[in-house]
mmCIF file of C-alpha atoms in Angstrom:
data_model
loop_
_atom_site.group_PDB
_atom_site.id
_atom_site.type_symbol
_atom_site.label_atom_id
_atom_site.label_comp_id
_atom_site.label_asym_id
_atom_site.label_seq_id
_atom_site.Cartn_x
_atom_site.Cartn_y
_atom_site.Cartn_z
ATOM 1 C CA UNK A 1 0.149 -0.255 -0.026
ATOM 2 C CA UNK A 2 1.226 3.335 -1.156
ATOM 3 C CA UNK A 3 1.700 6.158 1.503
ATOM 4 C CA UNK A 4 3.037 9.360 2.561
ATOM 5 C CA UNK A 5 4.343 9.544 5.852
ATOM 6 C CA UNK A 6 4.299 12.017 7.923
ATOM 7 C CA UNK A 7 7.784 12.901 8.015
ATOM 8 C CA UNK A 8 7.856 13.184 4.649
ATOM 9 C CA UNK A 9 4.999 15.195 4.059
ATOM 10 C CA UNK A 10 6.070 17.687 6.834
ATOM 11 C CA UNK A 11 9.620 17.453 4.796
ATOM 12 C CA UNK A 12 7.724 18.418 1.712
ATOM 13 C CA UNK A 13 5.878 21.484 3.357
ATOM 14 C CA UNK A 14 8.840 23.007 5.073
ATOM 15 C CA UNK A 15 10.904 22.991 2.019
ATOM 16 C CA UNK A 16 8.120 24.542 -0.395
ATOM 17 C CA UNK A 17 7.201 27.053 2.359
ATOM 18 C CA UNK A 18 10.765 28.732 1.986
ATOM 19 C CA UNK A 19 9.723 29.724 -2.068
ATOM 20 C CA UNK A 20 5.579 29.862 -1.392
ATOM 21 C CA UNK A 21 4.049 32.373 0.363
ATOM 22 C CA UNK A 22 1.271 30.756 1.884
ATOM 23 C CA UNK A 23 0.128 27.989 4.017
ATOM 24 C CA UNK A 24 0.673 24.550 2.782
ATOM 25 C CA UNK A 25 -1.199 21.312 4.028
ATOM 26 C CA UNK A 26 -0.587 17.789 3.200
ATOM 27 C CA UNK A 27 -3.437 15.230 3.882
ATOM 28 C CA UNK A 28 -3.179 11.135 3.726
ATOM 29 C CA UNK A 29 -6.172 8.869 1.953
ATOM 30 C CA UNK A 30 -8.307 9.802 4.753
ATOM 31 C CA UNK A 31 -8.083 13.363 4.779
ATOM 32 C CA UNK A 32 -6.129 13.974 8.034
ATOM 33 C CA UNK A 33 -3.751 16.602 7.684
ATOM 34 C CA UNK A 34 -0.181 14.928 8.119
ATOM 35 C CA UNK A 35 2.362 18.002 7.283
ATOM 36 C CA UNK A 36 1.149 21.696 7.545
ATOM 37 C CA UNK A 37 2.399 25.230 8.023
ATOM 38 C CA UNK A 38 0.257 25.511 10.558
ATOM 39 C CA UNK A 39 1.659 22.796 13.415
ATOM 40 C CA UNK A 40 -1.676 22.699 15.607
ATOM 41 C CA UNK A 41 -3.724 21.634 12.025
ATOM 42 C CA UNK A 42 -1.604 18.435 12.015
ATOM 43 C CA UNK A 43 -3.633 15.104 12.898
ATOM 44 C CA UNK A 44 -7.263 17.363 12.230
ATOM 45 C CA UNK A 45 -9.564 16.502 9.577
ATOM 46 C CA UNK A 46 -9.292 18.858 6.562
ATOM 47 C CA UNK A 47 -12.904 18.931 4.990
ATOM 48 C CA UNK A 48 -11.971 20.223 1.493
ATOM 49 C CA UNK A 49 -9.855 17.484 1.160
ATOM 50 C CA UNK A 50 -12.120 14.763 2.231
ATOM 51 C CA UNK A 51 -14.312 16.274 -0.514
ATOM 52 C CA UNK A 52 -11.650 16.449 -2.841
ATOM 53 C CA UNK A 53 -11.230 12.658 -2.394
ATOM 54 C CA UNK A 54 -14.843 11.715 -2.246
ATOM 55 C CA UNK A 55 -15.285 13.511 -6.010
ATOM 56 C CA UNK A 56 -12.000 12.065 -6.855
ATOM 57 C CA UNK A 57 -11.063 16.090 -8.485
ATOM 58 C CA UNK A 58 -9.469 19.242 -7.469
ATOM 59 C CA UNK A 59 -11.672 21.173 -5.326
ATOM 60 C CA UNK A 60 -11.495 25.091 -4.556
ATOM 61 C CA UNK A 61 -12.821 26.837 -1.374
ATOM 62 C CA UNK A 62 -13.237 30.729 -2.484
ATOM 63 C CA UNK A 63 -14.730 31.753 1.117
ATOM 64 C CA UNK A 64 -13.189 30.569 4.553
ATOM 65 C CA UNK A 65 -15.508 28.243 6.329
ATOM 66 C CA UNK A 66 -16.081 27.372 9.716
ATOM 67 C CA UNK A 67 -13.610 24.112 9.365
ATOM 68 C CA UNK A 68 -11.733 25.007 6.162
ATOM 69 C CA UNK A 69 -9.905 27.779 4.484
ATOM 70 C CA UNK A 70 -10.172 29.141 1.140
ATOM 71 C CA UNK A 71 -7.568 27.647 -1.559
ATOM 72 C CA UNK A 72 -7.067 24.671 -3.743
ATOM 73 C CA UNK A 73 -7.082 21.343 -2.602
ATOM 74 C CA UNK A 74 -5.741 18.946 -5.112
ATOM 75 C CA UNK A 75 -6.026 14.578 -4.489
ATOM 76 C CA UNK A 76 -2.909 12.999 -5.482
ATOM 77 C CA UNK A 77 -3.526 9.461 -7.298
ATOM 78 C CA UNK A 78 -1.240 6.828 -7.910
ATOM 79 C CA UNK A 79 -2.331 3.552 -10.068
ATOM 80 C CA UNK A 80 -5.818 4.749 -9.813
ATOM 81 C CA UNK A 81 -5.975 4.890 -6.185
ATOM 82 C CA UNK A 82 -6.154 8.396 -4.043
ATOM 83 C CA UNK A 83 -3.317 8.304 -1.746
ATOM 84 C CA UNK A 84 -3.427 11.959 -0.164
ATOM 85 C CA UNK A 85 -4.402 15.578 -0.746
ATOM 86 C CA UNK A 86 -2.051 18.584 -1.097
ATOM 87 C CA UNK A 87 -3.945 21.930 -0.047
ATOM 88 C CA UNK A 88 -2.757 25.454 -0.420
ATOM 89 C CA UNK A 89 -4.498 28.453 1.745
ATOM 90 C CA UNK A 90 -5.163 31.681 0.021
ATOM 91 C CA UNK A 91 -7.252 33.236 -2.663
ATOM 92 C CA UNK A 92 -7.686 30.438 -5.594
ATOM 93 C CA UNK A 93 -6.242 32.010 -8.766
ATOM 94 C CA UNK A 94 -3.026 32.404 -6.682
ATOM 95 C CA UNK A 95 -2.294 29.389 -5.293
ATOM 96 C CA UNK A 96 -3.539 27.384 -8.105
ATOM 97 C CA UNK A 97 -0.214 27.457 -10.270
ATOM 98 C CA UNK A 98 1.346 26.264 -6.693
ATOM 99 C CA UNK A 99 -0.893 23.464 -6.085
ATOM 100 C CA UNK A 100 0.157 21.802 -9.448
ATOM 101 C CA UNK A 101 3.554 22.508 -8.540
ATOM 102 C CA UNK A 102 3.072 21.023 -5.098
ATOM 103 C CA UNK A 103 0.998 18.020 -6.357
ATOM 104 C CA UNK A 104 3.862 17.401 -9.016
ATOM 105 C CA UNK A 105 6.699 16.995 -5.858
ATOM 106 C CA UNK A 106 4.407 14.784 -3.600
ATOM 107 C CA UNK A 107 3.912 12.534 -6.320
ATOM 108 C CA UNK A 108 7.678 12.444 -7.463
ATOM 109 C CA UNK A 109 8.577 11.592 -4.178
ATOM 110 C CA UNK A 110 6.004 8.805 -3.855
ATOM 111 C CA UNK A 111 7.438 7.250 -6.910
ATOM 112 C CA UNK A 112 10.802 8.189 -5.775
ATOM 113 C CA UNK A 113 10.208 6.134 -2.265
ATOM 114 C CA UNK A 114 8.141 3.355 -4.610
ATOM 115 C CA UNK A 115 11.561 2.612 -6.519
ATOM 116 C CA UNK A 116 13.709 2.764 -3.347
ATOM 117 C CA UNK A 117 11.337 0.420 -2.004
ATOM 118 C CA UNK A 118 11.657 -2.059 -4.809
ATOM 119 C CA UNK A 119 15.510 -1.888 -4.928
ATOM 120 C CA UNK A 120 15.758 -2.619 -1.142
ATOM 121 C CA UNK A 121 13.226 -5.830 -1.554
ATOM 122 C CA UNK A 122 15.799 -6.737 -4.425
ATOM 123 C CA UNK A 123 18.549 -6.126 -2.569
ATOM 124 C CA UNK A 124 17.239 -8.200 0.685
ATOM 125 C CA UNK A 125 16.054 -11.146 -1.651
ATOM 126 C CA UNK A 126 19.249 -11.137 -3.122
ATOM 127 C CA UNK A 127 20.965 -11.124 0.404
ATOM 128 C CA UNK A 128 18.799 -13.741 1.798
ATOM 129 C CA UNK A 129 19.115 -16.294 -0.609
ATOM 130 C CA UNK A 130 23.130 -15.685 -0.668
ATOM 131 C CA UNK A 131 22.562 -16.741 3.093
ATOM 132 C CA UNK A 132 20.534 -19.784 2.034
ATOM 133 C CA UNK A 133 23.104 -21.021 -0.796
ATOM 134 C CA UNK A 134 26.226 -20.448 1.624
ATOM 135 C CA UNK A 135 24.460 -23.295 4.386
ATOM 136 C CA UNK A 136 26.980 -26.186 4.344
ATOM 137 C CA UNK A 137 23.722 -28.733 4.849
ATOM 138 C CA UNK A 138 21.530 -27.024 2.261
ATOM 139 C CA UNK A 139 19.459 -29.113 0.132
ATOM 140 C CA UNK A 140 19.032 -28.355 -3.547
ATOM 141 C CA UNK A 141 15.205 -28.278 -3.774
ATOM 142 C CA UNK A 142 13.642 -27.586 -6.998
ATOM 143 C CA UNK A 143 12.659 -24.289 -5.323
ATOM 144 C CA UNK A 144 16.229 -23.580 -4.515
ATOM 145 C CA UNK A 145 17.297 -24.874 -7.675
ATOM 146 C CA UNK A 146 14.916 -22.510 -9.656
ATOM 147 C CA UNK A 147 15.594 -19.423 -7.953
ATOM 148 C CA UNK A 148 19.556 -20.334 -8.269
ATOM 149 C CA UNK A 149 18.348 -19.812 -11.979
ATOM 150 C CA UNK A 150 17.384 -16.401 -11.768
ATOM 151 C CA UNK A 151 20.646 -15.062 -10.777
ATOM 152 C CA UNK A 152 22.596 -16.930 -13.229
ATOM 153 C CA UNK A 153 23.769 -19.781 -11.571
ATOM 154 C CA UNK A 154 22.841 -23.678 -12.520
ATOM 155 C CA UNK A 155 23.142 -26.001 -9.221
ATOM 156 C CA UNK A 156 23.426 -29.041 -11.010
ATOM 157 C CA UNK A 157 26.831 -28.028 -12.190
ATOM 158 C CA UNK A 158 29.878 -27.592 -10.452
ATOM 159 C CA UNK A 159 31.243 -24.030 -9.717
ATOM 160 C CA UNK A 160 34.456 -22.293 -8.293
ATOM 161 C CA UNK A 161 34.100 -19.483 -5.961
ATOM 162 C CA UNK A 162 36.169 -16.217 -5.854
ATOM 163 C CA UNK A 163 35.888 -13.943 -2.872
ATOM 164 C CA UNK A 164 37.367 -10.491 -3.910
ATOM 165 C CA UNK A 165 37.716 -8.068 -0.993
ATOM 166 C CA UNK A 166 38.285 -4.318 -2.257
ATOM 167 C CA UNK A 167 39.854 -1.355 -0.995
ATOM 168 C CA UNK A 168 36.920 1.082 -1.389
ATOM 169 C CA UNK A 169 32.990 0.142 -2.114
ATOM 170 C CA UNK A 170 32.724 -3.087 -3.742
ATOM 171 C CA UNK A 171 31.459 -2.843 -7.612
ATOM 172 C CA UNK A 172 29.238 -5.730 -8.765
ATOM 173 C CA UNK A 173 29.101 -4.160 -12.034
ATOM 174 C CA UNK A 174 32.815 -4.748 -12.839
ATOM 175 C CA UNK A 175 32.663 -8.474 -12.229
ATOM 176 C CA UNK A 176 30.460 -8.647 -16.013
ATOM 177 C CA UNK A 177 28.046 -11.489 -16.500
ATOM 178 C CA UNK A 178 29.165 -13.572 -13.627
ATOM 179 C CA UNK A 179 26.622 -14.149 -10.763
ATOM 180 C CA UNK A 180 27.786 -12.217 -7.798
ATOM 181 C CA UNK A 181 26.814 -11.301 -4.344
ATOM 182 C CA UNK A 182 28.016 -8.634 -2.063
ATOM 183 C CA UNK A 183 29.581 -9.768 1.336
ATOM 184 C CA UNK A 184 29.730 -6.625 2.912
ATOM 185 C CA UNK A 185 30.133 -2.977 1.234
ATOM 186 C CA UNK A 186 33.783 -3.812 0.201
ATOM 187 C CA UNK A 187 33.673 -7.295 -0.424
ATOM 188 C CA UNK A 188 32.270 -9.726 -3.331
ATOM 189 C CA UNK A 189 31.398 -13.439 -3.472
ATOM 190 C CA UNK A 190 31.545 -14.451 -7.296
ATOM 191 C CA UNK A 191 30.435 -17.699 -8.592
ATOM 192 C CA UNK A 192 32.252 -19.252 -11.560
ATOM 193 C CA UNK A 193 30.609 -22.197 -13.615
ATOM 194 C CA UNK A 194 32.809 -21.817 -16.362
ATOM 195 C CA UNK A 195 36.214 -23.542 -16.221
ATOM 196 C CA UNK A 196 38.261 -21.428 -18.680
ATOM 197 C CA UNK A 197 36.724 -18.311 -16.569
ATOM 198 C CA UNK A 198 38.554 -18.079 -13.680
ATOM 199 C CA UNK A 199 41.894 -17.045 -15.074
ATOM 200 C CA UNK A 200 40.544 -14.316 -16.945
ATOM 201 C CA UNK A 201 38.531 -13.053 -14.427
ATOM 202 C CA UNK A 202 41.244 -13.019 -11.935
ATOM 203 C CA UNK A 203 43.567 -10.866 -14.377
ATOM 204 C CA UNK A 204 39.823 -8.652 -14.661
ATOM 205 C CA UNK A 205 39.992 -7.877 -11.044
ATOM 206 C CA UNK A 206 43.610 -7.504 -10.737
ATOM 207 C CA UNK A 207 44.086 -4.945 -13.670
ATOM 208 C CA UNK A 208 41.184 -2.728 -12.281
ATOM 209 C CA UNK A 209 41.947 -3.258 -8.525
ATOM 210 C CA UNK A 210 45.168 -3.920 -7.866
ATOM 211 C CA UNK A 211 45.098 -3.401 -4.413
ATOM 212 C CA UNK A 212 42.268 -5.898 -3.982
ATOM 213 C CA UNK A 213 42.598 -9.243 -1.929
ATOM 214 C CA UNK A 214 41.358 -12.427 -4.123
ATOM 215 C CA UNK A 215 40.884 -15.819 -2.972
ATOM 216 C CA UNK A 216 39.765 -18.813 -4.873
ATOM 217 C CA UNK A 217 38.156 -22.232 -4.135
ATOM 218 C CA UNK A 218 38.454 -25.564 -5.553
ATOM 219 C CA UNK A 219 36.034 -26.713 -7.919
ATOM 220 C CA UNK A 220 32.772 -27.865 -6.188
ATOM 221 C CA UNK A 221 29.778 -29.828 -6.596
ATOM 222 C CA UNK A 222 28.213 -27.022 -4.140
ATOM 223 C CA UNK A 223 28.504 -23.080 -3.957
ATOM 224 C CA UNK A 224 28.797 -23.624 -0.232
ATOM 225 C CA UNK A 225 31.711 -25.355 -0.154
ATOM 226 C CA UNK A 226 33.447 -23.145 -2.629
ATOM 227 C CA UNK A 227 32.283 -20.361 -0.373
ATOM 228 C CA UNK A 228 33.753 -21.501 2.734
ATOM 229 C CA UNK A 229 37.135 -22.522 1.124
ATOM 230 C CA UNK A 230 37.456 -19.115 -0.462
ATOM 231 C CA UNK A 231 36.958 -17.269 3.163
ATOM 232 C CA UNK A 232 39.330 -19.612 4.602
ATOM 233 C CA UNK A 233 41.607 -19.187 2.193
ATOM 234 C CA UNK A 234 41.353 -15.308 2.341
ATOM 235 C CA UNK A 235 42.224 -15.642 6.293
ATOM 236 C CA UNK A 236 45.465 -17.333 5.126
ATOM 237 C CA UNK A 237 46.184 -14.693 2.654
ATOM 238 C CA UNK A 238 45.883 -11.913 4.783
ATOM 239 C CA UNK A 239 47.042 -13.527 8.139
ATOM 240 C CA UNK A 240 50.061 -14.789 6.593
ATOM 241 C CA UNK A 241 51.320 -13.178 3.544
ATOM 242 C CA UNK A 242 52.597 -9.672 3.309
ATOM 243 C CA UNK A 243 52.563 -8.086 -0.430
ATOM 244 C CA UNK A 244 50.675 -11.334 -1.899
ATOM 245 C CA UNK A 245 47.187 -10.324 -3.273
ATOM 246 C CA UNK A 246 46.038 -13.777 -4.732
ATOM 247 C CA UNK A 247 45.536 -17.128 -3.269
ATOM 248 C CA UNK A 248 44.041 -20.528 -3.986
ATOM 249 C CA UNK A 249 42.619 -22.598 -1.524
ATOM 250 C CA UNK A 250 44.380 -25.929 -3.216
ATOM 251 C CA UNK A 251 47.694 -24.178 -2.134
ATOM 252 C CA UNK A 252 46.913 -23.818 1.076
ATOM 253 C CA UNK A 253 44.357 -26.258 1.696
ATOM 254 C CA UNK A 254 45.453 -28.039 5.418
ATOM 255 C CA UNK A 255 46.152 -24.774 6.800
ATOM 256 C CA UNK A 256 42.876 -23.219 5.845
ATOM 257 C CA UNK A 257 41.145 -26.029 7.573
ATOM 258 C CA UNK A 258 43.323 -26.560 10.345
ATOM 259 C CA UNK A 259 42.979 -22.846 11.279
ATOM 260 C CA UNK A 260 38.788 -22.981 11.414
ATOM 261 C CA UNK A 261 39.593 -25.050 14.233
ATOM 262 C CA UNK A 262 37.698 -23.623 17.119
ATOM 263 C CA UNK A 263 40.357 -23.926 19.760
ATOM 264 C CA UNK A 264 43.287 -22.331 17.546
ATOM 265 C CA UNK A 265 40.879 -19.340 16.484
ATOM 266 C CA UNK A 266 40.386 -18.704 20.950
ATOM 267 C CA UNK A 267 43.678 -19.822 21.871
ATOM 268 C CA UNK A 268 46.347 -19.130 19.989
ATOM 269 C CA UNK A 269 45.068 -15.862 18.718
ATOM 270 C CA UNK A 270 46.675 -14.556 22.027
ATOM 271 C CA UNK A 271 50.083 -14.627 20.578
ATOM 272 C CA UNK A 272 50.287 -11.742 18.514
ATOM 273 C CA UNK A 273 49.063 -9.397 21.096
ATOM 274 C CA UNK A 274 51.520 -7.548 21.738
ATOM 275 C CA UNK A 275 53.796 -8.098 18.250
ATOM 276 C CA UNK A 276 53.454 -4.333 16.732
ATOM 277 C CA UNK A 277 52.832 -4.147 12.602
ATOM 278 C CA UNK A 278 56.929 -4.333 11.990
ATOM 279 C CA UNK A 279 56.999 -7.458 14.068
ATOM 280 C CA UNK A 280 53.758 -8.645 12.070
ATOM 281 C CA UNK A 281 55.562 -7.983 8.350
ATOM 282 C CA UNK A 282 59.125 -9.319 9.828
ATOM 283 C CA UNK A 283 57.575 -12.414 10.511
ATOM 284 C CA UNK A 284 54.993 -12.597 7.612
ATOM 285 C CA UNK A 285 58.209 -12.093 5.104
ATOM 286 C CA UNK A 286 60.535 -14.791 7.109
ATOM 287 C CA UNK A 287 57.969 -17.192 6.347
ATOM 288 C CA UNK A 288 56.948 -15.991 2.779
ATOM 289 C CA UNK A 289 60.959 -16.399 2.269
ATOM 290 C CA UNK A 290 61.196 -20.452 4.078
ATOM 291 C CA UNK A 291 62.955 -19.185 6.762
ATOM 292 C CA UNK A 292 65.549 -18.273 4.551
ATOM 293 C CA UNK A 293 67.404 -14.950 6.898
ATOM 294 C CA UNK A 294 69.361 -13.862 4.236
ATOM 295 C CA UNK A 295 66.394 -13.103 1.733
ATOM 296 C CA UNK A 296 64.254 -11.936 4.502
ATOM 297 C CA UNK A 297 66.874 -9.145 5.494
ATOM 298 C CA UNK A 298 67.095 -8.236 1.700
ATOM 299 C CA UNK A 299 63.530 -8.150 1.593
ATOM 300 C CA UNK A 300 62.953 -5.878 5.006
ATOM 301 C CA UNK A 301 66.003 -3.529 3.214
ATOM 302 C CA UNK A 302 67.950 -4.147 7.027
ATOM 303 C CA UNK A 303 70.929 -5.885 8.344
ATOM 304 C CA UNK A 304 71.078 -9.537 9.608
ATOM 305 C CA UNK A 305 71.632 -8.556 12.644
ATOM 306 C CA UNK A 306 68.676 -6.195 12.929
ATOM 307 C CA UNK A 307 66.794 -9.456 11.675
ATOM 308 C CA UNK A 308 68.092 -11.768 14.352
ATOM 309 C CA UNK A 309 66.932 -9.167 17.154
ATOM 310 C CA UNK A 310 63.322 -9.167 15.791
ATOM 311 C CA UNK A 311 63.184 -12.810 15.740
ATOM 312 C CA UNK A 312 64.400 -12.476 19.128
ATOM 313 C CA UNK A 313 61.593 -9.950 20.657
ATOM 314 C CA UNK A 314 59.075 -11.801 18.950
ATOM 315 C CA UNK A 315 60.146 -14.901 21.182
ATOM 316 C CA UNK A 316 60.520 -13.068 23.474
ATOM 317 C CA UNK A 317 56.890 -11.551 23.454
ATOM 318 C CA UNK A 318 55.136 -14.856 22.288
ATOM 319 C CA UNK A 319 56.994 -17.600 23.903
ATOM 320 C CA UNK A 320 57.315 -19.180 20.557
ATOM 321 C CA UNK A 321 60.832 -19.280 18.400
ATOM 322 C CA UNK A 322 60.245 -18.542 14.838
ATOM 323 C CA UNK A 323 63.432 -20.380 14.115
ATOM 324 C CA UNK A 324 61.777 -23.684 15.404
ATOM 325 C CA UNK A 325 59.498 -25.194 12.959
ATOM 326 C CA UNK A 326 56.659 -26.383 15.222
ATOM 327 C CA UNK A 327 56.678 -22.982 17.553
ATOM 328 C CA UNK A 328 56.602 -21.321 13.871
ATOM 329 C CA UNK A 329 53.767 -23.590 12.998
ATOM 330 C CA UNK A 330 51.754 -21.954 16.137
ATOM 331 C CA UNK A 331 52.857 -18.474 14.932
ATOM 332 C CA UNK A 332 51.635 -18.931 11.332
ATOM 333 C CA UNK A 333 47.748 -20.016 12.720
ATOM 334 C CA UNK A 334 48.325 -16.792 15.159
ATOM 335 C CA UNK A 335 48.978 -14.551 12.466
ATOM 336 C CA UNK A 336 45.616 -16.340 10.618
ATOM 337 C CA UNK A 337 43.849 -16.095 13.934
ATOM 338 C CA UNK A 338 44.332 -12.179 13.252
ATOM 339 C CA UNK A 339 41.770 -12.244 10.312
ATOM 340 C CA UNK A 340 38.101 -12.306 11.127
#
C-alpha cells in the first residue's frame, strides 16, 4: 500500500514554504492533515481534502468556512488510488499554480520512495538467498534450483567461488556476467561455472583493482563448499602473507582447514597481541622467504643482525621461537587468527 509518511509530508511542507508565500497542508488518504505550515492543524480532518477525495478531483474553496480556509485542494492519485491531498490556503487563482507544483513534487517523492523500496526488496531477497546458498547443509530442492537460475547459477553444475575484498566500495558491475553477491560493502562473492573463465576473471579484477585481495576455491559440487574454502583461504592470505594479493585454496588447503578449528581461533590468537606492525611484517616475510634469513633481511632492507634482534623479540613476546619449526607453525596460525 502506497503511503506518504508524516515525516515526508512535513519535510515537503517545510521546503516548499521557503518559496511559496502561502500556508501548505498535506493530507493522507483519509483527509487527515499529516504535514502543515500550521503545526496546530496536524492530526485534524481537512474537510476540503475529504471532499476532494470523495469527488476524485480538485476542490476549490473561495471563502473561509468554519472548518476550512479558502484555497485549492488537489487529490494525489497513483495507480488508480487516491493516496492523499495537497492543499494551499489563499486566493484560488493565486494558489492554483503553486498547487499543481506541490502536487507534482509529492508524486515525484512517492515514486522515488516506491523505486527505493523495490530496490531494497530486491537487495534483501538476493542477500537472503545468498545466506541460504552458503549454508553447509543446504538441500538443492527444485525451488532453490529455480531461484538460483534467476541469478544465472546452475546448481546442477560444479562451480568455483572467488572472494574479492576491495579497498573501496565493492563494484558488482565490474564482474560482468558472472553471478555475484555482496558479502559486505567492500567484498564480493563471485560464482564461476565456466572452467576457462576463472583465470580471465582474476586478471580482470587485478587489472582494475590491483589493491584488492582475491581468494579462489577448488571446483566443487556445491556453492557453499566453494564459499567456505575461499573464505578460509582469504584468512591465510591476509594473515600470513605481506604483499601477496591472490591465493588459491588448493595451495593452502591443510593450513586453511586447520585454522578453522575453534580451539586454534580462541587459544592461539593471543600470541600476536603484543606484536607491533613491524614485527608482524617481519614474521610474514620470514615465512614467505622459507625461513631464509639473508633473503628476509634483503626484502626488509635491514641488516641480518637487525633481523635476528626482531626474531628474538618475537620469541620473547610470544614465547614461540620463529626459528623452531614446530613453534613457527603456532605463530603461523596466530597470524591467521588475527583475520576475521
